[in-house]
Structures are given as C-alpha cells and as structure tokens.
Amino acid sequence: QELRPRTMLPLLVGAQALVVAPPAAGQDAIRSLMTKHDPILLYVSKLLEPDVASDAGALYAWCRRLDELVDDPAVSGDPATTVARIDEWRQRLDELWEGSPRDDLDAALLVTLRRNPSLGVQPFADMLQGMRSDAVRARRVATGADLEEYAYQVAGTVGLMLLPLLGVSEEEDVAAARGPAIALGQAIQLINILRDARPDAALGRIYLPRDEMAERGVDEAAVLALQCTPAYRGLVAHTAERAEAFLGRAERGGRSQPS
C-alpha cells in the first residue's frame, strides 16, 4: 500500500486564514532532540531566520524519529516489528497530510507544511521506502545504481524537503535545483556509509554494492570480519570517488541557485 498521492495540503484552501505560529511545545521538543543527538545543528539553526529555523527543525525531528524507529537496538533483530513501525509512521504521515497531528512534533511539522505549500509528500514517502529496505536481517545492496537510489531515498530526499524553506518554490527554480539538492544528500550518505562500516558490519549490514565487490574480489565474510584487504580498500576508494562526484555536481548546481 502506497501513500495516496498528494502534492499540497488539502487544508491550504483558504490558507490566508491558517495560523502558522510554531507551537511552543513542539519547538521545545525539537530543541531537546537536537541537544541530545545533533547539538551542532542547534547551533547552526540560530544562524537562520526564525521561521526557516523552526521549519528545518520540524523536518529534522520527523527524520530523526523515523531513523530511531529503524535503528532501535531493542528490535534490530526483528524485521517484522521494524516494518510494522514504519507502516505506522506512514499512517501518521498520511494523517498529518490530512491535518491531524498526533503529538507536538507532528503539529510543528504541520505548521511547516502550511507555511511551505510547495513542500510535497513524495520525498517523505521515498524516505520511508528507503528505511523499509533496511528492515531486513542481512542488509545488502545489489548494484551501484541501487546504492545511489538508496542514497537518494534516505538522504537526497532531505535536500528536496529543504528547497521550499530556502525560497526555491517556483516550478522552474525547483527543476533547476532538484538535481544538485539530491546530489548533496547522496554524497553525504555515501560518506556516512564509509564512516559507519564498522557498526554496520556489527549489525550484519553491507552497503557496498555486491556487483562491485565481486568485480574486485571483495569477500562478504571478510567485510563483516573487518578485514581491510587491498581489494576492500580499493572499493572504499571507489565509493569515496563516487561521493566526491556527487559533491561536485551539487557544488556546480548550487552556484546557480538563490543565495
């Protein structure tokens, strides 16, 4: 079952009547999340305009809580429970898009959606799909193309979510900014994959593409055992080059975007 397609909030009919003041309880909860998990983001948010900071924080909270559902150690060995949690999160999103938040953090995101009517549901749905692919006992990635698609789903989507907050909302501008925004997220995710190779191996996860591992003679058992062979180092270098290419694409595209 997929999320019902929507591109804008139904409640935006008569949007001039909507109250878009961020709920204090939601913003307090967002600050608590950032303080606990990503304090640098709390500092950076102070450099943004207040509305933009509030909206970015609401997006952060939604993504952070979803990430915690998938990586919760209490259910890491139970994919069925993780999938059920993701399905429930999808239902919450569907309800949110109908204007019915379940808690203060959902309410903060509803304010963001109302304040940024060009922010569509698809990036959220795509992120959920990427998280669902992690809900297995032995996570593997078949091809380089699959790796890039996964990097889009769990990180490139964040770039798309942020575009309206950064003033990119006109159709022509969105079309020009979409590629660079996605590329930046993909680059960051590939870097994260290389950084997190050790904890991922402990969870039985390998994100390096199987076809590229086979081409270079990289053995899965060796990766899980943290054996840094010359072939493995070569594949890591290749993945780093892929990330660098995405960064270059994002940088070149970013020069033409609104400042």
XYZ file of C-alpha atoms in Angstrom:
259
model
C 0.000 0.000 0.000
C 1.397 3.348 -1.076
C 0.737 6.801 0.294
C -2.145 8.386 -1.534
C -0.629 10.887 -3.977
C -0.791 14.489 -2.864
C 1.293 17.460 -3.821
C -0.162 20.033 -1.443
C -2.097 20.106 1.784
C -5.856 19.981 1.228
C -6.162 22.413 4.107
C -4.433 25.107 2.065
C -7.755 26.101 0.584
C -8.272 29.441 2.261
C -4.671 29.349 3.517
C -4.798 33.003 4.463
C -6.889 32.003 7.469
C -4.401 29.465 8.802
C -2.441 30.179 11.952
C 1.222 29.384 11.331
C 2.782 30.328 14.633
C 5.008 27.401 15.669
C 3.630 25.613 18.760
C 5.940 26.237 21.695
C 5.726 22.650 22.951
C 6.781 21.301 19.569
C 9.731 23.657 19.293
C 10.858 22.769 22.812
C 10.736 19.071 21.897
C 12.736 19.726 18.723
C 15.427 21.550 20.669
C 15.607 18.629 23.096
C 16.092 16.188 20.212
C 18.844 18.296 18.693
C 20.568 18.772 22.028
C 20.605 15.014 22.582
C 21.568 13.822 19.105
C 22.921 16.678 16.959
C 23.861 19.722 19.058
C 25.788 21.284 16.180
C 22.503 21.599 14.288
C 21.010 23.500 17.191
C 23.870 25.980 16.941
C 23.583 26.266 13.154
C 19.833 26.818 13.385
C 20.499 30.065 15.220
C 22.056 31.425 12.037
C 18.767 31.019 10.138
C 15.713 33.229 10.011
C 13.335 32.207 12.824
C 10.660 30.712 10.545
C 13.225 28.827 8.493
C 14.897 27.512 11.641
C 11.549 26.339 13.016
C 10.618 24.629 9.763
C 14.013 22.972 9.350
C 13.793 21.772 12.930
C 10.389 20.206 12.306
C 11.756 18.338 9.291
C 14.758 17.237 11.332
C 12.507 15.862 14.074
C 10.429 13.856 11.604
C 13.529 12.323 10.003
C 15.281 11.721 13.323
C 12.332 9.905 14.830
C 11.957 7.748 11.736
C 15.650 6.888 11.876
C 15.293 5.846 15.503
C 12.407 3.532 14.608
C 14.634 1.652 12.179
C 17.817 1.571 14.272
C 16.249 0.872 17.667
C 18.527 -1.778 19.262
C 15.522 -3.273 21.036
C 14.056 -4.511 17.728
C 17.140 -4.654 15.493
C 16.836 -8.422 15.213
C 13.119 -8.358 14.439
C 12.499 -7.024 10.903
C 8.754 -7.648 11.147
C 8.460 -5.299 14.110
C 10.518 -2.658 12.316
C 8.340 -2.903 9.207
C 5.230 -2.552 11.365
C 6.701 0.579 12.948
C 7.478 2.051 9.534
C 3.936 1.303 8.371
C 2.602 3.080 11.451
C 4.861 6.053 10.728
C 3.490 6.132 7.200
C -0.036 6.199 8.601
C 0.904 9.096 10.855
C 2.234 10.969 7.839
C -0.961 10.318 5.939
C -2.982 11.671 8.859
C -0.685 14.667 9.125
C -1.269 15.473 5.472
C -4.970 15.476 6.284
C -4.330 17.990 9.058
C -4.456 15.641 12.070
C -1.158 15.610 14.015
C -0.801 13.066 16.811
C 1.666 14.938 19.003
C 3.527 18.217 19.410
C 6.280 17.287 16.977
C 3.744 16.337 14.330
C 1.989 19.649 14.976
C 5.258 21.510 14.375
C 5.633 19.758 11.032
C 2.048 20.632 10.116
C 2.949 24.287 10.632
C 5.891 23.780 8.275
C 3.686 22.195 5.625
C 1.206 25.033 5.847
C 3.933 27.653 5.651
C 5.557 25.947 2.641
C 2.737 24.823 0.337
C 5.124 23.611 -2.367
C 6.531 21.006 0.037
C 5.068 17.776 -1.341
C 4.624 14.350 0.182
C 6.828 12.427 -2.259
C 10.203 12.987 -0.546
C 8.697 11.753 2.723
C 7.245 8.681 1.011
C 10.553 7.955 -0.727
C 12.437 8.192 2.555
C 10.022 5.711 4.118
C 10.706 3.328 1.238
C 14.441 3.602 1.807
C 14.062 2.956 5.522
C 11.887 -0.058 4.773
C 14.712 -1.563 2.700
C 16.876 -1.542 5.837
C 14.340 -3.619 7.774
C 15.941 -6.975 6.962
C 18.277 -9.306 8.840
C 21.206 -9.096 6.416
C 21.104 -5.813 4.507
C 22.813 -5.933 1.118
C 22.867 -3.684 -1.938
C 22.916 -5.402 -5.318
C 24.378 -2.772 -7.660
C 25.935 0.661 -7.771
C 22.674 2.001 -9.190
C 20.813 0.520 -6.217
C 23.255 2.199 -3.852
C 22.667 5.574 -5.479
C 18.895 5.059 -5.318
C 19.130 4.177 -1.631
C 21.286 7.258 -1.002
C 18.594 9.343 -2.690
C 15.832 7.772 -0.614
C 17.384 8.265 2.810
C 19.347 11.488 2.233
C 18.715 13.069 -1.155
C 15.103 13.423 -0.107
C 16.200 15.783 2.665
C 17.573 18.136 0.033
C 14.190 18.161 -1.694
C 12.396 18.805 1.596
C 14.610 21.807 2.274
C 14.190 23.521 -1.101
C 10.926 25.341 -0.229
C 12.429 26.511 3.058
C 15.312 28.031 1.117
C 12.989 30.002 -1.119
C 13.015 27.600 -4.065
C 9.348 27.075 -4.836
C 8.669 28.173 -8.397
C 8.425 25.263 -10.820
C 11.340 26.398 -12.987
C 13.585 27.006 -9.975
C 12.692 23.653 -8.414
C 13.529 21.863 -11.667
C 16.974 23.506 -11.720
C 17.683 22.916 -8.022
C 16.365 19.363 -7.726
C 19.441 17.603 -9.124
C 22.029 19.461 -7.013
C 19.906 19.097 -3.864
C 19.626 15.354 -4.355
C 23.312 15.022 -5.235
C 24.375 16.722 -2.000
C 22.301 14.299 0.047
C 23.619 11.318 -1.882
C 27.204 12.430 -1.309
C 26.627 12.790 2.418
C 25.005 9.360 2.621
C 27.880 7.650 0.804
C 30.316 9.321 3.200
C 28.192 8.125 6.108
C 28.258 4.577 4.749
C 32.060 4.609 4.667
C 32.222 6.168 8.116
C 29.817 3.634 9.609
C 31.305 0.491 8.073
C 32.267 -0.927 11.472
C 28.889 -0.505 13.262
C 27.055 -1.613 10.126
C 29.151 -4.791 9.998
C 28.238 -5.443 13.623
C 24.588 -5.328 12.536
C 25.256 -7.627 9.579
C 24.843 -4.821 7.061
C 26.988 -4.226 3.971
C 26.124 -1.234 1.802
C 28.944 -1.597 -0.706
C 27.385 -2.940 -3.920
C 27.609 -6.681 -4.398
C 28.407 -6.428 -8.101
C 31.343 -4.099 -7.428
C 32.531 -6.329 -4.583
C 32.512 -9.315 -6.942
C 34.395 -7.402 -9.640
C 37.150 -6.510 -7.174
C 37.222 -9.819 -5.324
C 35.925 -8.428 -2.042
C 34.534 -11.185 0.168
C 31.433 -10.534 2.293
C 32.766 -12.568 5.191
C 35.959 -10.516 5.194
C 33.975 -7.263 5.246
C 31.878 -8.452 8.182
C 35.072 -9.529 9.952
C 36.520 -6.030 9.396
C 39.431 -7.334 7.346
C 40.874 -4.362 5.468
C 42.242 -6.117 2.380
C 43.761 -4.275 -0.607
C 40.656 -5.128 -2.645
C 38.417 -3.694 0.053
C 40.487 -0.514 0.268
C 40.166 -0.148 -3.482
C 36.384 -0.410 -3.302
C 36.279 2.103 -0.453
C 38.349 4.498 -2.564
C 35.983 3.972 -5.493
C 32.977 4.740 -3.279
C 34.716 7.864 -1.976
C 35.262 8.976 -5.568
C 31.558 8.424 -6.232
C 30.738 10.637 -3.240
C 33.173 13.277 -4.465
C 31.488 13.265 -7.882
C 28.120 13.883 -6.240
C 29.620 16.716 -4.197
C 30.978 18.287 -7.372
C 27.582 18.015 -9.031
C 25.936 19.668 -6.034
C 28.517 22.456 -5.906
C 28.260 23.239 -9.608
C 24.478 23.326 -9.443
C 24.435 25.305 -6.232
C 26.231 28.245 -7.826
C 23.145 28.946 -9.927
C 20.649 28.765 -7.056
C 19.182 31.619 -4.991
C 21.522 32.742 -2.225
